């Protein structure tokens, strides 16, 4: 009388669904404890990815696992340091190594070309941009390569410690950053530097905000908003 009772919850019986394992993939024995790339390529049921041992004697490669059957195979193996599968283009992968080497490898494992970026071996940027007839990679400088042959079309003159920043190609310009140095804009056709900004910057990514503004993300938690043309 006058007491409001809380509505009782209806009891519903839910059946637990147990996931069934379809197959299991184990790393090759020599790659136990390997680092697996964050990027991958799914081609139909075939999953391509990179993994590598983390030690004094590296062993790395591109591997393929069929998502339907679990069957695996080594597509390409090397003693170089690989950490990404790079950019796919039809039947090829374009990627760089931590020793500063650029590769073009088919999905069958054939090396179409291999090129050392820069005069000295050093960590190449893992970021790769592929256009129809141009491939952009970075090590001691920003390089524009012919995707078919690996030959150098141009190399930007902003040389330094290397980089670990995304490469933004937009309209007639390219935006990038040198590790521990400055941010810069280069002409897409020639690689000539248009402008530079800052010093001792450590930027990991650059994005286009709108038609006029760029945003660089500094690893120390700083956002830099810049005018694209000045």
mmCIF file with all atom_site columns, N, CA, C and O in Angstrom, residues 108-145:
data_model
loop_
_atom_site.group_PDB
_atom_site.id
_atom_site.type_symbol
_atom_site.label_atom_id
_atom_site.label_alt_id
_atom_site.label_comp_id
_atom_site.label_asym_id
_atom_site.label_entity_id
_atom_site.label_seq_id
_atom_site.pdbx_PDB_ins_code
_atom_site.Cartn_x
_atom_site.Cartn_y
_atom_site.Cartn_z
_atom_site.occupancy
_atom_site.B_iso_or_equiv
_atom_site.pdbx_formal_charge
_atom_site.auth_seq_id
_atom_site.auth_comp_id
_atom_site.auth_asym_id
_atom_site.auth_atom_id
_atom_site.pdbx_PDB_model_num
ATOM 1   N N  . UNK A 1 108 ? 55.846 -13.462 -54.952 1.00 0.00 ? 108 UNK A N  1
ATOM 2   C CA . UNK A 1 108 ? 56.480 -14.779 -55.091 1.00 0.00 ? 108 UNK A CA 1
ATOM 3   C C  . UNK A 1 108 ? 57.881 -14.795 -54.505 1.00 0.00 ? 108 UNK A C  1
ATOM 4   O O  . UNK A 1 108 ? 58.555 -15.825 -54.492 1.00 0.00 ? 108 UNK A O  1
ATOM 5   N N  . UNK A 1 109 ? 58.344 -13.634 -54.007 1.00 0.00 ? 109 UNK A N  1
ATOM 6   C CA . UNK A 1 109 ? 59.650 -13.574 -53.351 1.00 0.00 ? 109 UNK A CA 1
ATOM 7   C C  . UNK A 1 109 ? 60.798 -13.155 -54.235 1.00 0.00 ? 109 UNK A C  1
ATOM 8   O O  . UNK A 1 109 ? 61.949 -13.118 -53.790 1.00 0.00 ? 109 UNK A O  1
ATOM 9   N N  . UNK A 1 110 ? 60.517 -12.802 -55.489 1.00 0.00 ? 110 UNK A N  1
ATOM 10  C CA . UNK A 1 110 ? 61.594 -12.372 -56.391 1.00 0.00 ? 110 UNK A CA 1
ATOM 11  C C  . UNK A 1 110 ? 61.970 -10.915 -56.093 1.00 0.00 ? 110 UNK A C  1
ATOM 12  O O  . UNK A 1 110 ? 61.109 -10.046 -56.008 1.00 0.00 ? 110 UNK A O  1
ATOM 13  N N  . UNK A 1 111 ? 63.261 -10.660 -55.915 1.00 0.00 ? 111 UNK A N  1
ATOM 14  C CA . UNK A 1 111 ? 63.741 -9.295  -55.686 1.00 0.00 ? 111 UNK A CA 1
ATOM 15  C C  . UNK A 1 111 ? 63.913 -8.623  -57.037 1.00 0.00 ? 111 UNK A C  1
ATOM 16  O O  . UNK A 1 111 ? 64.827 -8.945  -57.791 1.00 0.00 ? 111 UNK A O  1
ATOM 17  N N  . UNK A 1 112 ? 63.037 -7.679  -57.346 1.00 0.00 ? 112 UNK A N  1
ATOM 18  C CA . UNK A 1 112 ? 63.127 -6.975  -58.626 1.00 0.00 ? 112 UNK A CA 1
ATOM 19  C C  . UNK A 1 112 ? 64.239 -5.940  -58.597 1.00 0.00 ? 112 UNK A C  1
ATOM 20  O O  . UNK A 1 112 ? 64.923 -5.741  -59.599 1.00 0.00 ? 112 UNK A O  1
ATOM 21  N N  . UNK A 1 113 ? 64.395 -5.275  -57.456 1.00 0.00 ? 113 UNK A N  1
ATOM 22  C CA . UNK A 1 113 ? 65.543 -4.398  -57.279 1.00 0.00 ? 113 UNK A CA 1
ATOM 23  C C  . UNK A 1 113 ? 65.783 -4.150  -55.798 1.00 0.00 ? 113 UNK A C  1
ATOM 24  O O  . UNK A 1 113 ? 64.901 -4.327  -54.967 1.00 0.00 ? 113 UNK A O  1
ATOM 25  N N  . UNK A 1 114 ? 67.029 -3.771  -55.519 1.00 0.00 ? 114 UNK A N  1
ATOM 26  C CA . UNK A 1 114 ? 67.481 -3.501  -54.152 1.00 0.00 ? 114 UNK A CA 1
ATOM 27  C C  . UNK A 1 114 ? 68.434 -2.328  -54.228 1.00 0.00 ? 114 UNK A C  1
ATOM 28  O O  . UNK A 1 114 ? 69.330 -2.309  -55.076 1.00 0.00 ? 114 UNK A O  1
ATOM 29  N N  . UNK A 1 115 ? 68.257 -1.338  -53.363 1.00 0.00 ? 115 UNK A N  1
ATOM 30  C CA . UNK A 1 115 ? 69.042 -0.107  -53.486 1.00 0.00 ? 115 UNK A CA 1
ATOM 31  C C  . UNK A 1 115 ? 69.404 0.432   -52.113 1.00 0.00 ? 115 UNK A C  1
ATOM 32  O O  . UNK A 1 115 ? 68.557 0.502   -51.223 1.00 0.00 ? 115 UNK A O  1
ATOM 33  N N  . UNK A 1 116 ? 70.655 0.809   -51.945 1.00 0.00 ? 116 UNK A N  1
ATOM 34  C CA . UNK A 1 116 ? 71.094 1.463   -50.716 1.00 0.00 ? 116 UNK A CA 1
ATOM 35  C C  . UNK A 1 116 ? 70.755 2.940   -50.798 1.00 0.00 ? 116 UNK A C  1
ATOM 36  O O  . UNK A 1 116 ? 71.127 3.628   -51.751 1.00 0.00 ? 116 UNK A O  1
ATOM 37  N N  . UNK A 1 117 ? 70.017 3.432   -49.800 1.00 0.00 ? 117 UNK A N  1
ATOM 38  C CA . UNK A 1 117 ? 69.680 4.851   -49.746 1.00 0.00 ? 117 UNK A CA 1
ATOM 39  C C  . UNK A 1 117 ? 70.783 5.578   -48.982 1.00 0.00 ? 117 UNK A C  1
ATOM 40  O O  . UNK A 1 117 ? 71.078 5.235   -47.845 1.00 0.00 ? 117 UNK A O  1
ATOM 41  N N  . UNK A 1 118 ? 71.368 6.574   -49.583 1.00 0.00 ? 118 UNK A N  1
ATOM 42  C CA . UNK A 1 118 ? 72.434 7.321   -48.924 1.00 0.00 ? 118 UNK A CA 1
ATOM 43  C C  . UNK A 1 118 ? 73.786 6.672   -49.113 1.00 0.00 ? 118 UNK A C  1
ATOM 44  O O  . UNK A 1 118 ? 73.911 5.519   -49.525 1.00 0.00 ? 118 UNK A O  1
ATOM 45  N N  . UNK A 1 119 ? 74.824 7.416   -48.793 1.00 0.00 ? 119 UNK A N  1
ATOM 46  C CA . UNK A 1 119 ? 76.189 6.942   -48.970 1.00 0.00 ? 119 UNK A CA 1
ATOM 47  C C  . UNK A 1 119 ? 76.605 5.960   -47.881 1.00 0.00 ? 119 UNK A C  1
ATOM 48  O O  . UNK A 1 119 ? 77.457 5.116   -48.080 1.00 0.00 ? 119 UNK A O  1
ATOM 49  N N  . UNK A 1 120 ? 76.004 6.083   -46.703 1.00 0.00 ? 120 UNK A N  1
ATOM 50  C CA . UNK A 1 120 ? 76.336 5.200   -45.593 1.00 0.00 ? 120 UNK A CA 1
ATOM 51  C C  . UNK A 1 120 ? 75.092 4.454   -45.130 1.00 0.00 ? 120 UNK A C  1
ATOM 52  O O  . UNK A 1 120 ? 73.985 4.973   -45.188 1.00 0.00 ? 120 UNK A O  1
ATOM 53  N N  . UNK A 1 121 ? 75.299 3.237   -44.651 1.00 0.00 ? 121 UNK A N  1
ATOM 54  C CA . UNK A 1 121 ? 74.181 2.465   -44.119 1.00 0.00 ? 121 UNK A CA 1
ATOM 55  C C  . UNK A 1 121 ? 73.637 3.140   -42.875 1.00 0.00 ? 121 UNK A C  1
ATOM 56  O O  . UNK A 1 121 ? 74.384 3.651   -42.051 1.00 0.00 ? 121 UNK A O  1
ATOM 57  N N  . UNK A 1 122 ? 72.337 3.178   -42.765 1.00 0.00 ? 122 UNK A N  1
ATOM 58  C CA . UNK A 1 122 ? 71.695 3.789   -41.609 1.00 0.00 ? 122 UNK A CA 1
ATOM 59  C C  . UNK A 1 122 ? 70.211 3.547   -41.653 1.00 0.00 ? 122 UNK A C  1
ATOM 60  O O  . UNK A 1 122 ? 69.668 3.122   -42.677 1.00 0.00 ? 122 UNK A O  1
ATOM 61  N N  . UNK A 1 123 ? 69.546 3.786   -40.551 1.00 0.00 ? 123 UNK A N  1
ATOM 62  C CA . UNK A 1 123 ? 68.124 3.491   -40.450 1.00 0.00 ? 123 UNK A CA 1
ATOM 63  C C  . UNK A 1 123 ? 67.311 4.315   -41.444 1.00 0.00 ? 123 UNK A C  1
ATOM 64  O O  . UNK A 1 123 ? 67.314 5.538   -41.397 1.00 0.00 ? 123 UNK A O  1
ATOM 65  N N  . UNK A 1 124 ? 66.625 3.624   -42.335 1.00 0.00 ? 124 UNK A N  1
ATOM 66  C CA . UNK A 1 124 ? 65.738 4.305   -43.270 1.00 0.00 ? 124 UNK A CA 1
ATOM 67  C C  . UNK A 1 124 ? 64.377 4.505   -42.620 1.00 0.00 ? 124 UNK A C  1
ATOM 68  O O  . UNK A 1 124 ? 63.967 3.743   -41.746 1.00 0.00 ? 124 UNK A O  1
ATOM 69  N N  . UNK A 1 125 ? 63.701 5.539   -43.045 1.00 0.00 ? 125 UNK A N  1
ATOM 70  C CA . UNK A 1 125 ? 62.358 5.800   -42.558 1.00 0.00 ? 125 UNK A CA 1
ATOM 71  C C  . UNK A 1 125 ? 61.453 4.659   -42.995 1.00 0.00 ? 125 UNK A C  1
ATOM 72  O O  . UNK A 1 125 ? 61.510 4.201   -44.132 1.00 0.00 ? 125 UNK A O  1
ATOM 73  N N  . UNK A 1 126 ? 60.584 4.185   -42.100 1.00 0.00 ? 126 UNK A N  1
ATOM 74  C CA . UNK A 1 126 ? 59.676 3.097   -42.465 1.00 0.00 ? 126 UNK A CA 1
ATOM 75  C C  . UNK A 1 126 ? 58.523 3.589   -43.320 1.00 0.00 ? 126 UNK A C  1
ATOM 76  O O  . UNK A 1 126 ? 57.818 2.802   -43.955 1.00 0.00 ? 126 UNK A O  1
ATOM 77  N N  . UNK A 1 127 ? 58.322 4.896   -43.377 1.00 0.00 ? 127 UNK A N  1
ATOM 78  C CA . UNK A 1 127 ? 57.230 5.457   -44.171 1.00 0.00 ? 127 UNK A CA 1
ATOM 79  C C  . UNK A 1 127 ? 57.573 5.461   -45.655 1.00 0.00 ? 127 UNK A C  1
ATOM 80  O O  . UNK A 1 127 ? 58.662 5.893   -46.049 1.00 0.00 ? 127 UNK A O  1
ATOM 81  N N  . UNK A 1 128 ? 56.664 4.975   -46.460 1.00 0.00 ? 128 UNK A N  1
ATOM 82  C CA . UNK A 1 128 ? 56.854 4.897   -47.905 1.00 0.00 ? 128 UNK A CA 1
ATOM 83  C C  . UNK A 1 128 ? 55.596 5.435   -48.583 1.00 0.00 ? 128 UNK A C  1
ATOM 84  O O  . UNK A 1 128 ? 54.487 5.117   -48.168 1.00 0.00 ? 128 UNK A O  1
ATOM 85  N N  . UNK A 1 129 ? 55.776 6.267   -49.601 1.00 0.00 ? 129 UNK A N  1
ATOM 86  C CA . UNK A 1 129 ? 54.642 6.761   -50.384 1.00 0.00 ? 129 UNK A CA 1
ATOM 87  C C  . UNK A 1 129 ? 54.837 6.327   -51.830 1.00 0.00 ? 129 UNK A C  1
ATOM 88  O O  . UNK A 1 129 ? 55.898 6.543   -52.417 1.00 0.00 ? 129 UNK A O  1
ATOM 89  N N  . UNK A 1 130 ? 53.813 5.710   -52.389 1.00 0.00 ? 130 UNK A N  1
ATOM 90  C CA . UNK A 1 130 ? 53.883 5.208   -53.758 1.00 0.00 ? 130 UNK A CA 1
ATOM 91  C C  . UNK A 1 130 ? 52.838 5.898   -54.613 1.00 0.00 ? 130 UNK A C  1
ATOM 92  O O  . UNK A 1 130 ? 51.651 5.902   -54.290 1.00 0.00 ? 130 UNK A O  1
ATOM 93  N N  . UNK A 1 131 ? 53.298 6.504   -55.706 1.00 0.00 ? 131 UNK A N  1
ATOM 94  C CA . UNK A 1 131 ? 52.402 7.038   -56.710 1.00 0.00 ? 131 UNK A CA 1
ATOM 95  C C  . UNK A 1 131 ? 52.554 6.195   -57.964 1.00 0.00 ? 131 UNK A C  1
ATOM 96  O O  . UNK A 1 131 ? 53.310 5.233   -57.986 1.00 0.00 ? 131 UNK A O  1
ATOM 97  N N  . UNK A 1 132 ? 51.847 6.555   -59.004 1.00 0.00 ? 132 UNK A N  1
ATOM 98  C CA . UNK A 1 132 ? 51.853 5.743   -60.221 1.00 0.00 ? 132 UNK A CA 1
ATOM 99  C C  . UNK A 1 132 ? 53.250 5.552   -60.787 1.00 0.00 ? 132 UNK A C  1
ATOM 100 O O  . UNK A 1 132 ? 53.645 4.456   -61.164 1.00 0.00 ? 132 UNK A O  1
ATOM 101 N N  . UNK A 1 133 ? 54.027 6.606   -60.848 1.00 0.00 ? 133 UNK A N  1
ATOM 102 C CA . UNK A 1 133 ? 55.351 6.526   -61.453 1.00 0.00 ? 133 UNK A CA 1
ATOM 103 C C  . UNK A 1 133 ? 56.459 7.036   -60.541 1.00 0.00 ? 133 UNK A C  1
ATOM 104 O O  . UNK A 1 133 ? 57.583 7.244   -60.975 1.00 0.00 ? 133 UNK A O  1
ATOM 105 N N  . UNK A 1 134 ? 56.142 7.207   -59.236 1.00 0.00 ? 134 UNK A N  1
ATOM 106 C CA . UNK A 1 134 ? 57.150 7.711   -58.302 1.00 0.00 ? 134 UNK A CA 1
ATOM 107 C C  . UNK A 1 134 ? 57.006 7.037   -56.945 1.00 0.00 ? 134 UNK A C  1
ATOM 108 O O  . UNK A 1 134 ? 55.899 6.763   -56.488 1.00 0.00 ? 134 UNK A O  1
ATOM 109 N N  . UNK A 1 135 ? 58.164 6.811   -56.326 1.00 0.00 ? 135 UNK A N  1
ATOM 110 C CA . UNK A 1 135 ? 58.219 6.172   -55.017 1.00 0.00 ? 135 UNK A CA 1
ATOM 111 C C  . UNK A 1 135 ? 59.037 7.073   -54.100 1.00 0.00 ? 135 UNK A C  1
ATOM 112 O O  . UNK A 1 135 ? 60.165 7.444   -54.431 1.00 0.00 ? 135 UNK A O  1
ATOM 113 N N  . UNK A 1 136 ? 58.473 7.434   -52.947 1.00 0.00 ? 136 UNK A N  1
ATOM 114 C CA . UNK A 1 136 ? 59.161 8.343   -52.026 1.00 0.00 ? 136 UNK A CA 1
ATOM 115 C C  . UNK A 1 136 ? 59.598 7.575   -50.777 1.00 0.00 ? 136 UNK A C  1
ATOM 116 O O  . UNK A 1 136 ? 58.790 6.921   -50.120 1.00 0.00 ? 136 UNK A O  1
ATOM 117 N N  . UNK A 1 137 ? 60.903 7.662   -50.466 1.00 0.00 ? 137 UNK A N  1
ATOM 118 C CA . UNK A 1 137 ? 61.488 7.022   -49.298 1.00 0.00 ? 137 UNK A CA 1
ATOM 119 C C  . UNK A 1 137 ? 62.476 7.993   -48.664 1.00 0.00 ? 137 UNK A C  1
ATOM 120 O O  . UNK A 1 137 ? 62.924 8.939   -49.322 1.00 0.00 ? 137 UNK A O  1
ATOM 121 N N  . UNK A 1 138 ? 62.846 7.751   -47.420 1.00 0.00 ? 138 UNK A N  1
ATOM 122 C CA . UNK A 1 138 ? 63.766 8.673   -46.748 1.00 0.00 ? 138 UNK A CA 1
ATOM 123 C C  . UNK A 1 138 ? 64.784 7.917   -45.921 1.00 0.00 ? 138 UNK A C  1
ATOM 124 O O  . UNK A 1 138 ? 64.487 6.881   -45.330 1.00 0.00 ? 138 UNK A O  1
ATOM 125 N N  . UNK A 1 139 ? 66.000 8.451   -45.922 1.00 0.00 ? 139 UNK A N  1
ATOM 126 C CA . UNK A 1 139 ? 67.045 7.971   -45.021 1.00 0.00 ? 139 UNK A CA 1
ATOM 127 C C  . UNK A 1 139 ? 67.827 9.196   -44.578 1.00 0.00 ? 139 UNK A C  1
ATOM 128 O O  . UNK A 1 139 ? 67.329 9.998   -43.820 1.00 0.00 ? 139 UNK A O  1
ATOM 129 N N  . UNK A 1 140 ? 69.039 9.421   -45.102 1.00 0.00 ? 140 UNK A N  1
ATOM 130 C CA . UNK A 1 140 ? 69.760 10.653  -44.779 1.00 0.00 ? 140 UNK A CA 1
ATOM 131 C C  . UNK A 1 140 ? 69.141 11.843  -45.508 1.00 0.00 ? 140 UNK A C  1
ATOM 132 O O  . UNK A 1 140 ? 69.378 13.000  -45.176 1.00 0.00 ? 140 UNK A O  1
ATOM 133 N N  . UNK A 1 141 ? 68.350 11.571  -46.527 1.00 0.00 ? 141 UNK A N  1
ATOM 134 C CA . UNK A 1 141 ? 67.632 12.588  -47.284 1.00 0.00 ? 141 UNK A CA 1
ATOM 135 C C  . UNK A 1 141 ? 66.323 11.974  -47.765 1.00 0.00 ? 141 UNK A C  1
ATOM 136 O O  . UNK A 1 141 ? 66.107 10.767  -47.624 1.00 0.00 ? 141 UNK A O  1
ATOM 137 N N  . UNK A 1 142 ? 65.472 12.792  -48.340 1.00 0.00 ? 142 UNK A N  1
ATOM 138 C CA . UNK A 1 142 ? 64.246 12.307  -48.953 1.00 0.00 ? 142 UNK A CA 1
ATOM 139 C C  . UNK A 1 142 ? 64.561 11.954  -50.402 1.00 0.00 ? 142 UNK A C  1
ATOM 140 O O  . UNK A 1 142 ? 65.143 12.752  -51.129 1.00 0.00 ? 142 UNK A O  1
ATOM 141 N N  . UNK A 1 143 ? 64.175 10.744  -50.814 1.00 0.00 ? 143 UNK A N  1
ATOM 142 C CA . UNK A 1 143 ? 64.478 10.260  -52.158 1.00 0.00 ? 143 UNK A CA 1
ATOM 143 C C  . UNK A 1 143 ? 63.200 10.036  -52.954 1.00 0.00 ? 143 UNK A C  1
ATOM 144 O O  . UNK A 1 143 ? 62.202 9.546   -52.421 1.00 0.00 ? 143 UNK A O  1
ATOM 145 N N  . UNK A 1 144 ? 63.280 10.373  -54.232 1.00 0.00 ? 144 UNK A N  1
ATOM 146 C CA . UNK A 1 144 ? 62.228 10.056  -55.180 1.00 0.00 ? 144 UNK A CA 1
ATOM 147 C C  . UNK A 1 144 ? 62.809 9.030   -56.153 1.00 0.00 ? 144 UNK A C  1
ATOM 148 O O  . UNK A 1 144 ? 63.795 9.308   -56.839 1.00 0.00 ? 144 UNK A O  1
ATOM 149 N N  . UNK A 1 145 ? 62.210 7.838   -56.191 1.00 0.00 ? 145 UNK A N  1
ATOM 150 C CA . UNK A 1 145 ? 62.729 6.744   -57.003 1.00 0.00 ? 145 UNK A CA 1
ATOM 151 C C  . UNK A 1 145 ? 61.737 6.336   -58.086 1.00 0.00 ? 145 UNK A C  1
ATOM 152 O O  . UNK A 1 145 ? 60.530 6.557   -57.956 1.00 0.00 ? 145 UNK A O  1
#
